[in-house]
Short mmCIF file of C-alpha atoms and ligand atoms in Angstrom, two decimals:
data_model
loop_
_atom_site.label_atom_id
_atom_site.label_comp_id
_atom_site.label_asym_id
_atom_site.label_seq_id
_atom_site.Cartn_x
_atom_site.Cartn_y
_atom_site.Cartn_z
CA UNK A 852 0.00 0.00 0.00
CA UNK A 853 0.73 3.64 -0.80
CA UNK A 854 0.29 5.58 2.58
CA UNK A 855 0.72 9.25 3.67
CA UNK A 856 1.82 9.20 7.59
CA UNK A 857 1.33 13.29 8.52
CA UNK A 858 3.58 13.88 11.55
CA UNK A 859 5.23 10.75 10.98
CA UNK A 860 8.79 11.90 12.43
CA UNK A 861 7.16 12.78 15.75
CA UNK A 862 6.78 10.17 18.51
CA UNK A 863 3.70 8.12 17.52
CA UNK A 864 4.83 8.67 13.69
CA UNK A 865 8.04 7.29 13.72
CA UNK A 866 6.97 4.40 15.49
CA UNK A 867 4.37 3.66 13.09
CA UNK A 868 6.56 4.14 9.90
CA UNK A 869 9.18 2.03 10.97
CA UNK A 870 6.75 -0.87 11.10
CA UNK A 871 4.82 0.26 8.41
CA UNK A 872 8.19 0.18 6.49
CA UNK A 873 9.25 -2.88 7.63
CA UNK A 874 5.86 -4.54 6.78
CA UNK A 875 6.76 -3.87 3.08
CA UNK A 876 4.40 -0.49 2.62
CA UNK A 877 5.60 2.45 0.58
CA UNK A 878 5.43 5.18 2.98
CA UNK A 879 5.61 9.18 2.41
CA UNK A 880 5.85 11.20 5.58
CA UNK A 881 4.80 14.68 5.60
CA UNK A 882 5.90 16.81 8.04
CA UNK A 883 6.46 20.35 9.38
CA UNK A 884 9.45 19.25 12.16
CA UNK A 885 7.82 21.80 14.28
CA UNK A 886 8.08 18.70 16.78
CA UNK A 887 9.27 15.94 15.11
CA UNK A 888 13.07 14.67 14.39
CA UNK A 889 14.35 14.53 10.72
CA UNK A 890 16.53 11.57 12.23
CA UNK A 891 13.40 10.14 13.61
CA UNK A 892 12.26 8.81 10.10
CA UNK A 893 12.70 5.49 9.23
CA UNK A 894 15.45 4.89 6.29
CA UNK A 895 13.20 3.57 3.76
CA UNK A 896 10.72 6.19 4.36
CA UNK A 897 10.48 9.29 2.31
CA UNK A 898 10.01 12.07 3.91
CA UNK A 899 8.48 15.94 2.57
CA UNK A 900 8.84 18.62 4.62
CA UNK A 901 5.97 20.89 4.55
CA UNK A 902 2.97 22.56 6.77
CA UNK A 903 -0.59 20.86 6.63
CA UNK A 904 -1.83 24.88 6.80
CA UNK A 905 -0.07 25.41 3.26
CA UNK A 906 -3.10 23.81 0.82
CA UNK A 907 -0.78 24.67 -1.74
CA UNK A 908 2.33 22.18 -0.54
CA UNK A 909 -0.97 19.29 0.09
CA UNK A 910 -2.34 19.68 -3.25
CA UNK A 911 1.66 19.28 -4.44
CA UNK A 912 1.66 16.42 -2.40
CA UNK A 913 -1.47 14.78 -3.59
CA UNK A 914 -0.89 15.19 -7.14
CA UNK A 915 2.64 13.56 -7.07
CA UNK A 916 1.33 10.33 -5.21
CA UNK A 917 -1.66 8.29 -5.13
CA UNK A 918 -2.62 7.17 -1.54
CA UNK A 919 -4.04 4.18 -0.55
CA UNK A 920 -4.76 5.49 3.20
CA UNK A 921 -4.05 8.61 5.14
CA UNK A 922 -2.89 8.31 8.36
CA UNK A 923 -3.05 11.74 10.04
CA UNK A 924 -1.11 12.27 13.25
CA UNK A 925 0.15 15.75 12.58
CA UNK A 926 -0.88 17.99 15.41
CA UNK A 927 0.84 19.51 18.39
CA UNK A 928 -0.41 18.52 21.58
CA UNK A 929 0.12 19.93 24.54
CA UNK A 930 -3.13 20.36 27.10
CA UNK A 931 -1.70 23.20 29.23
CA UNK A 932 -0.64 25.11 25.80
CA UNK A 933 -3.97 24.52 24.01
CA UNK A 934 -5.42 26.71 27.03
CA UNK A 935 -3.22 29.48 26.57
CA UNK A 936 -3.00 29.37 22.54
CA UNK A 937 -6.10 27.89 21.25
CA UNK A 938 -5.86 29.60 18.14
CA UNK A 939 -2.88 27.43 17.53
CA UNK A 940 -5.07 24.34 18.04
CA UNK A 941 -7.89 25.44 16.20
CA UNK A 942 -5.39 26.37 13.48
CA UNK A 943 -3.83 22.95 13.48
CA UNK A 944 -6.76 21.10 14.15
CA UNK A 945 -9.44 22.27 12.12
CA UNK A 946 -7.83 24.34 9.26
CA UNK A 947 -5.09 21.98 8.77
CA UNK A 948 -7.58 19.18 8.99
CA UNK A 949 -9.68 21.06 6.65
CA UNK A 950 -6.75 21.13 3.81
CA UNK A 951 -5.83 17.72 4.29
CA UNK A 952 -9.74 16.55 4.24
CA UNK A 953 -10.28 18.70 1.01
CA UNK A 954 -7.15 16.93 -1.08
CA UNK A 955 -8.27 13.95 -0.58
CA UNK A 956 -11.47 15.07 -1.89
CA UNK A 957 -10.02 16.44 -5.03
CA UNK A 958 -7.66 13.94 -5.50
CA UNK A 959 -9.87 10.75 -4.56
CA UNK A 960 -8.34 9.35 -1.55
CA UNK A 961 -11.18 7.43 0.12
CA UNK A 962 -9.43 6.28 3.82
CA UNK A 963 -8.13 7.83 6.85
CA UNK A 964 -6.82 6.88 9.66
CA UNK A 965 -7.05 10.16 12.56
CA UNK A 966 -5.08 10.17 15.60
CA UNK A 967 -7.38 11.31 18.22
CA UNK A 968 -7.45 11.22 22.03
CA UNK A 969 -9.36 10.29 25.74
CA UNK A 970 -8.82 13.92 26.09
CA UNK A 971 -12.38 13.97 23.96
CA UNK A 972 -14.00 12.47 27.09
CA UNK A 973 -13.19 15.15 29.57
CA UNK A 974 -13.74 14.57 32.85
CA UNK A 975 -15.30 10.70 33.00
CA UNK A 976 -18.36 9.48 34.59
CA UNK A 977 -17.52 6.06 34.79
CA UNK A 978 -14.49 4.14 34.83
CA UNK A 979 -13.88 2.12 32.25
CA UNK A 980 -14.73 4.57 29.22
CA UNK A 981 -16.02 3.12 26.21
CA UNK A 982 -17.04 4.70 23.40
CA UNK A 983 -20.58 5.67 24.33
CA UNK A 984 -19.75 7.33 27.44
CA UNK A 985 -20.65 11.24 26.44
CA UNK A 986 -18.15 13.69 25.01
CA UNK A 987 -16.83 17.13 27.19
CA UNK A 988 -13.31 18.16 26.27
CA UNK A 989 -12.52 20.06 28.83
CA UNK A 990 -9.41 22.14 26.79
CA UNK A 991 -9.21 23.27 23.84
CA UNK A 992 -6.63 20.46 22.88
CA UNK A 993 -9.45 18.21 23.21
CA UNK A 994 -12.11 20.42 21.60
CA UNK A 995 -10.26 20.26 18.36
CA UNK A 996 -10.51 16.51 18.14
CA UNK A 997 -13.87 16.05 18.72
CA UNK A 998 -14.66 18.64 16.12
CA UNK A 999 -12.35 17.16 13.49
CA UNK A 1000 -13.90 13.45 14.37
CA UNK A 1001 -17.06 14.88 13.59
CA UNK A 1002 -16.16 16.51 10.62
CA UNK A 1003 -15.15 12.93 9.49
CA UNK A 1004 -18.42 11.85 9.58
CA UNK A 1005 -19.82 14.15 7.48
CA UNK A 1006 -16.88 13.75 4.89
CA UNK A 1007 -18.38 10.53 5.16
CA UNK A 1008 -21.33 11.12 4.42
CA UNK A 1009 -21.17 14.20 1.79
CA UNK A 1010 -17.92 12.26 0.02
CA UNK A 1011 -17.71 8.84 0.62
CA UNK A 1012 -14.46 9.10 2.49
CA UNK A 1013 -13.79 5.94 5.30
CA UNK A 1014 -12.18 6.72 8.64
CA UNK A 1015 -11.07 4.99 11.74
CA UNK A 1016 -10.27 7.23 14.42
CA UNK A 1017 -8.10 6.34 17.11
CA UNK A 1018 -8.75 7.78 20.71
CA UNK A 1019 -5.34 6.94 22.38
CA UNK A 1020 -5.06 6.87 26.08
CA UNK A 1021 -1.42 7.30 26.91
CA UNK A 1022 1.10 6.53 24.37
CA UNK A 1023 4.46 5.18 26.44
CA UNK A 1024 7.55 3.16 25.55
CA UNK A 1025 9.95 2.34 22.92
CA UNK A 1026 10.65 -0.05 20.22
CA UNK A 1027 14.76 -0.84 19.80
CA UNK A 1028 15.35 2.09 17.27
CA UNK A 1029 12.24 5.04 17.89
CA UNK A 1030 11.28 6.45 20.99
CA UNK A 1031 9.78 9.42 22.67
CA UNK A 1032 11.25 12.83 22.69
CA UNK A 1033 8.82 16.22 23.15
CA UNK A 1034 10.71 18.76 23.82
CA UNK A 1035 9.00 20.23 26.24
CA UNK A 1036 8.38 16.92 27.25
CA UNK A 1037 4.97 16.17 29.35
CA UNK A 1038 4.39 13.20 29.97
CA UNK A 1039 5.38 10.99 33.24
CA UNK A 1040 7.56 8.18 32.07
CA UNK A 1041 10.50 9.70 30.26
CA UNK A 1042 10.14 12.38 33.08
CA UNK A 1043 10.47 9.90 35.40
CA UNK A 1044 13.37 8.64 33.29
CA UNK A 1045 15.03 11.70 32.62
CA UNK A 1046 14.71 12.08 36.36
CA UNK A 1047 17.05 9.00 37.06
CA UNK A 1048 19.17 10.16 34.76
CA UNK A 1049 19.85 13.11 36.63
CA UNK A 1050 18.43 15.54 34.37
CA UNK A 1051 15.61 16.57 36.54
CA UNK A 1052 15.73 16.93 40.47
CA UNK A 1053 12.78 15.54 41.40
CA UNK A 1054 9.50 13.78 40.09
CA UNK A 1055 6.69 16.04 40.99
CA UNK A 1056 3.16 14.06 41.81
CA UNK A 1057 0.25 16.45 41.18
CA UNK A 1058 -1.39 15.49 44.40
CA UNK A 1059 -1.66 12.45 46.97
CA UNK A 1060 -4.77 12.54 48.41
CA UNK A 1061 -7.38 11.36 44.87
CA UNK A 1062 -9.92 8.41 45.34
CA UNK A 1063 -7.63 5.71 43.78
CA UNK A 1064 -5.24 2.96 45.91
CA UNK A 1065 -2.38 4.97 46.51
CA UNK A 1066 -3.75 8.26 46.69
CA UNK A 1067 -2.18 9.43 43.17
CA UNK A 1068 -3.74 9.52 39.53
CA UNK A 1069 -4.22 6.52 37.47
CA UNK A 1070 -3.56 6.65 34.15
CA UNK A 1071 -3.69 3.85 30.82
CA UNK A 1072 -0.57 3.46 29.65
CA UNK A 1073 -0.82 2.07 26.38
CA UNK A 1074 2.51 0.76 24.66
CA UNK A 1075 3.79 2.57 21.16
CA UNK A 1076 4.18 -0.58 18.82
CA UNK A 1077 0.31 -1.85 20.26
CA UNK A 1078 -0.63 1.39 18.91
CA UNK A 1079 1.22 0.82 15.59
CA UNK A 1080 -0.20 -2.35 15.40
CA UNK A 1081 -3.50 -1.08 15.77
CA UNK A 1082 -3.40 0.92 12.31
CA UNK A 1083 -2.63 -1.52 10.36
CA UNK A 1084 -5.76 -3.42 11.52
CA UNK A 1085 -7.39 0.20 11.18
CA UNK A 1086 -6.15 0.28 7.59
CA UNK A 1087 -7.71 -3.64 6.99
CA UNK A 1088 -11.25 -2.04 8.36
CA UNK A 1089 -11.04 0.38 6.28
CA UNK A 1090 -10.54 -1.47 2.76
CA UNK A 1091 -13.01 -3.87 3.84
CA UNK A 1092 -15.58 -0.47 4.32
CA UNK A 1093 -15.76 -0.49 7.55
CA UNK A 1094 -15.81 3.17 9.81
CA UNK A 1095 -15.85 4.01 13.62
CA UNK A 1096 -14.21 5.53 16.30
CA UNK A 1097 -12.23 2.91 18.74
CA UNK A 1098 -10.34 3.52 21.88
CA UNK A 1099 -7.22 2.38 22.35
CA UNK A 1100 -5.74 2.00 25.96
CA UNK A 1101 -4.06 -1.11 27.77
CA UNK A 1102 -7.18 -2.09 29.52
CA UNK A 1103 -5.13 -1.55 32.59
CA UNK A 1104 -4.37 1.52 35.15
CA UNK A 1105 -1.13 2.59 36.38
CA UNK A 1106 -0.99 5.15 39.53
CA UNK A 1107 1.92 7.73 39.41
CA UNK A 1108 3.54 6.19 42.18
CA UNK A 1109 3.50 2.57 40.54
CA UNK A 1110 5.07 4.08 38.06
CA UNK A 1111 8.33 5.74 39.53
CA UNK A 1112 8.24 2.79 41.61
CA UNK A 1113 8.67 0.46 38.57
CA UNK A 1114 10.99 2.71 37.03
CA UNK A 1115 13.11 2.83 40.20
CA UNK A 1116 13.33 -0.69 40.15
CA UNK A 1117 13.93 -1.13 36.22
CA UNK A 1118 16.93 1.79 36.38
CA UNK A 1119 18.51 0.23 40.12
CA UNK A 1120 18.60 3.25 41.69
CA UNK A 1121 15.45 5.48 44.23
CA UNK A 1122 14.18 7.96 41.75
CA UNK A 1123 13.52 11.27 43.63
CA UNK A 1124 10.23 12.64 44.03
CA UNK A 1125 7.96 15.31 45.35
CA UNK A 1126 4.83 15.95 46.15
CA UNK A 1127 2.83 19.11 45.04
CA UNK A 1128 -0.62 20.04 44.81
CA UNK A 1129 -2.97 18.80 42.74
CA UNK A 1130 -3.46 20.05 38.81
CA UNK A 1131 -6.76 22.16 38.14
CA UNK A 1132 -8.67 19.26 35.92
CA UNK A 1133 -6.75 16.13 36.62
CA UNK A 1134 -9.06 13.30 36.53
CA UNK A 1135 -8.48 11.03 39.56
CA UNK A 1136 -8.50 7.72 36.79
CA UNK A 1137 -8.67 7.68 33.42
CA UNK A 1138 -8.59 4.27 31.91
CA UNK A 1139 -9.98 3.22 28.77
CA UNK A 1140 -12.24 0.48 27.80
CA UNK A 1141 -11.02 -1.24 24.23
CA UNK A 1142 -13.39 -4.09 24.02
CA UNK A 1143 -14.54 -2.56 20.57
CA UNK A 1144 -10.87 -2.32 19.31
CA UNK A 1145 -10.77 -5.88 20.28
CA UNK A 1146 -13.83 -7.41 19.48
CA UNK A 1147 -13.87 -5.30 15.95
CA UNK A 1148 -10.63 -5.04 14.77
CA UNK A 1149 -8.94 -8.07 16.57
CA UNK A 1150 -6.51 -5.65 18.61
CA UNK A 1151 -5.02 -7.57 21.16
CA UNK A 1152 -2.17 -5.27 22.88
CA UNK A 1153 0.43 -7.46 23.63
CA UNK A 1154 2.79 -4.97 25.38
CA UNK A 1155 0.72 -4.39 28.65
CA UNK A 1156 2.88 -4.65 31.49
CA UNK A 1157 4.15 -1.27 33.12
CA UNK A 1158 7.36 -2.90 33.66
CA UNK A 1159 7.70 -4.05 30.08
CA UNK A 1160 6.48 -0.84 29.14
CA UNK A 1161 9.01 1.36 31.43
CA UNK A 1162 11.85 -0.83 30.00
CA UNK A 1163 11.42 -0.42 26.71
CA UNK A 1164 11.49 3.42 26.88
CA UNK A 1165 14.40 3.07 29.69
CA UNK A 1166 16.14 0.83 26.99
CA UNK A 1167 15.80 3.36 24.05
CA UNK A 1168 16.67 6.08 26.08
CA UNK A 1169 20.32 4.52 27.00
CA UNK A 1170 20.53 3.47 23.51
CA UNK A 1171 19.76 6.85 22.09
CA UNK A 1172 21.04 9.71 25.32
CA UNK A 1173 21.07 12.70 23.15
CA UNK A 1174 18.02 11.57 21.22
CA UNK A 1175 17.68 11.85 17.14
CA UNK A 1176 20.67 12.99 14.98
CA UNK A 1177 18.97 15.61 12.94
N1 NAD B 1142 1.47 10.91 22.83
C1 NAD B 1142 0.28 10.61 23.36
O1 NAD B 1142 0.20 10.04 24.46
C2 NAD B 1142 -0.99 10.93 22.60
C3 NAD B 1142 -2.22 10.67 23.22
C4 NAD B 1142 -3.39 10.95 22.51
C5 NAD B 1142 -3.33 11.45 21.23
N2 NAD B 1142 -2.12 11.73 20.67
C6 NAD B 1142 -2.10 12.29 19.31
O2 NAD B 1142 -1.23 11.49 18.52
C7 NAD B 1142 -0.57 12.29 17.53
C8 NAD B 1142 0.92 12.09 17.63
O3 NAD B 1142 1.36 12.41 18.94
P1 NAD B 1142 2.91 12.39 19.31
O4 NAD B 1142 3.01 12.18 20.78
O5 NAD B 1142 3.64 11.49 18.39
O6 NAD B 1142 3.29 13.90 19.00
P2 NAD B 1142 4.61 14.51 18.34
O7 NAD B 1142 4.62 15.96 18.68
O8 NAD B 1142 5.81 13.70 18.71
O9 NAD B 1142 4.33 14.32 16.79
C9 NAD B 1142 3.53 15.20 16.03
C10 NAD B 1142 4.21 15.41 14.70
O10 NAD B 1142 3.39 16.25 13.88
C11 NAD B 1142 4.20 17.24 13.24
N3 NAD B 1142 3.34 18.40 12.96
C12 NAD B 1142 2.64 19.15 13.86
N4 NAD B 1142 1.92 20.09 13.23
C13 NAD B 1142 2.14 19.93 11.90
C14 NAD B 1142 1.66 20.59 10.73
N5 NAD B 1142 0.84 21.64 10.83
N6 NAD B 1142 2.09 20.17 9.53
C15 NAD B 1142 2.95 19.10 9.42
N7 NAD B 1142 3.42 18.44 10.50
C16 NAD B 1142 3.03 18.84 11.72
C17 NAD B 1142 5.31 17.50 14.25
O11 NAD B 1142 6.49 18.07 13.70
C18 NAD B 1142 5.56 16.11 14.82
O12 NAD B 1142 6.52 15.40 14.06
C19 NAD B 1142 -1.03 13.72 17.79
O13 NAD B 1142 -2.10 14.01 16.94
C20 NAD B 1142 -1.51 13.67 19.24
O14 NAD B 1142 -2.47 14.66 19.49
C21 NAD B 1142 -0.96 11.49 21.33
#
């Protein structure tokens, strides 16, 4: 297959192309580098550099290659940046959406695959979430993917364009070669990481005192190549007609302090932590429910151990200390 990965040097991306790659596809990544690693692109992988808000660049784009499916990860995301800039994710959600939607109109590419997110669910009213429970992003971050899921539907309808869009819970570990590396990086586990590497102080838990076990958030850590794995099964749906919207979490959740405790045990040495105050709209538990994934697709993470999970990203991040070249 002929497939377009947008943001496909970025975390999730790279990850994705490599096994794309390696599965024998002929992948073109398109992206702006605005967070992403030239390095980060897998060999055999072409890559174009270029913005999803320049239609003229897409409709370059389109008419040099024929796509058999569109996987479209491109999009910053950062929840506490969304707040401040929303313009930026409106920009990048919906307008870049918007171009990407309309050359595939023009240039009759009939399947996407959209990287969404739980962050669609807001603030949950049960525990496990499917995909019924109701919708109240709670940032703009979140706003934007809802409104480009639903815009989906009615390229759907008006154009007879198939999705499958993916709400990921938390995207974590490594495979040997392509790991995770935001700059400004977020998210717990390479913080925790970074943190036994001595590049950080101290861990910082938003708050002990939630409803959960220990006291501290519980998140769904949901490993990288699982998530890989789980477009290419997209893809399959899609040429045999199917749409839908799917989460795609572990099935299990992980508390903060499970976590540093699993990564102090995978580094060998007490990572350092702190305790602050809880985060204005931190959920005490987020954890996904991907029976549909499962049942529908035949998803079956395989990768769903924290430890397993920690180690891989512990492994690529001795393997790879100052990250990408390029
Ligand atoms: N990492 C997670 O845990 C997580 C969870 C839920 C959803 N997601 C979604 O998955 C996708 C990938 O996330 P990630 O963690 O790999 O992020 P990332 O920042 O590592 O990758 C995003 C990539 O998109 C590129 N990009 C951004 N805007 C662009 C534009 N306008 N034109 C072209 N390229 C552009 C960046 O340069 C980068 O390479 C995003 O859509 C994100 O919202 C991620």
């Amino acid at each position: 297959m002929n497939i377009l990965v947008t943001g496909g040097a970025g975390y999730i991306g790279s990850v994705l192309v490599e096994l794309l790659a390696k599965r024998g596809h002929s992948v073109v990544v398109f992206d702006n580098l605005s967070t992403g690693h030239r390095g980060a692109v897998y060999s055999s992988a072409q890559l174009r550099t270029g913005d999803l808000a320049d239609p003229g660049e897409i409709d370059r784009l389109f008419s040099e290659n024929m796509f058999n499916c569109v996987m479209h990860l491109a999009s910053p995301s950062l929840v506490e940046e969304s707040l401040r800039s929303p313009e930026k994710y409106y920009r990048n959600g919906l307008v870049c959406g918007l171009n990407l939607l309309s050359a595939m109109v023009r240039y009759g590419a009939k399947r996407i695959v959209f990287s969404s997110s739980a962050s669609v669910y807001g603030e949950p009213e049960s525990v496990p979430i499917t995909e019924e429970a109701s919708t109240h992003p709670v940032n703009p971050y979140g706003e934007c993917k809802l409104a480009f899921e639903r815009m989906l539907h009615w390229f759907k309808v008006a154009h007879g364009i198939s999705y499958i869009s993916f709400r990921y819970f938390n995207a974590a570990g490594a495979t040997e070669t392509h790991g995770e590396l935001h700059r400004p990086e977020t998210h717990l586990i390479p913080l925790v990481l970074r943190t036994a590497r001595g590049q950080r102080e101290a861990v910082e838990i938003f708050g002990t005192d939630y409803p959960t076990e220990d006291g501290t958030c519980v998140r769904d850590y949901v490993h990288v190549a699982d998530l890989a794995e789980a477009h290419i099964l997209g893809m399959e749906a899609l040429i045999s007609g199917k749409s839908g919207t799917f989460n795609l979490g572990n099935g299990n959740g992980y508390s903060v302090k499970e976590v540093v405790t699993v990564a102090s045990e995978v580094v060998g040495v007490e990572i350092a932590r702190r305790t602050v105050g809880r985060r204005a709209g931190d959920p005490a538990r987020l954890v996904a429910s991907s029976e549909r994934a499962r049942s529908e697709l035949g998803w079956i993470p395989k990768r769903t151990s924290l430890r397993e999970i920690v180690e891989s990203a512990w492994n690529w991040m001795k393997a790879f200390p100052s990250g990408y070249a390029g």
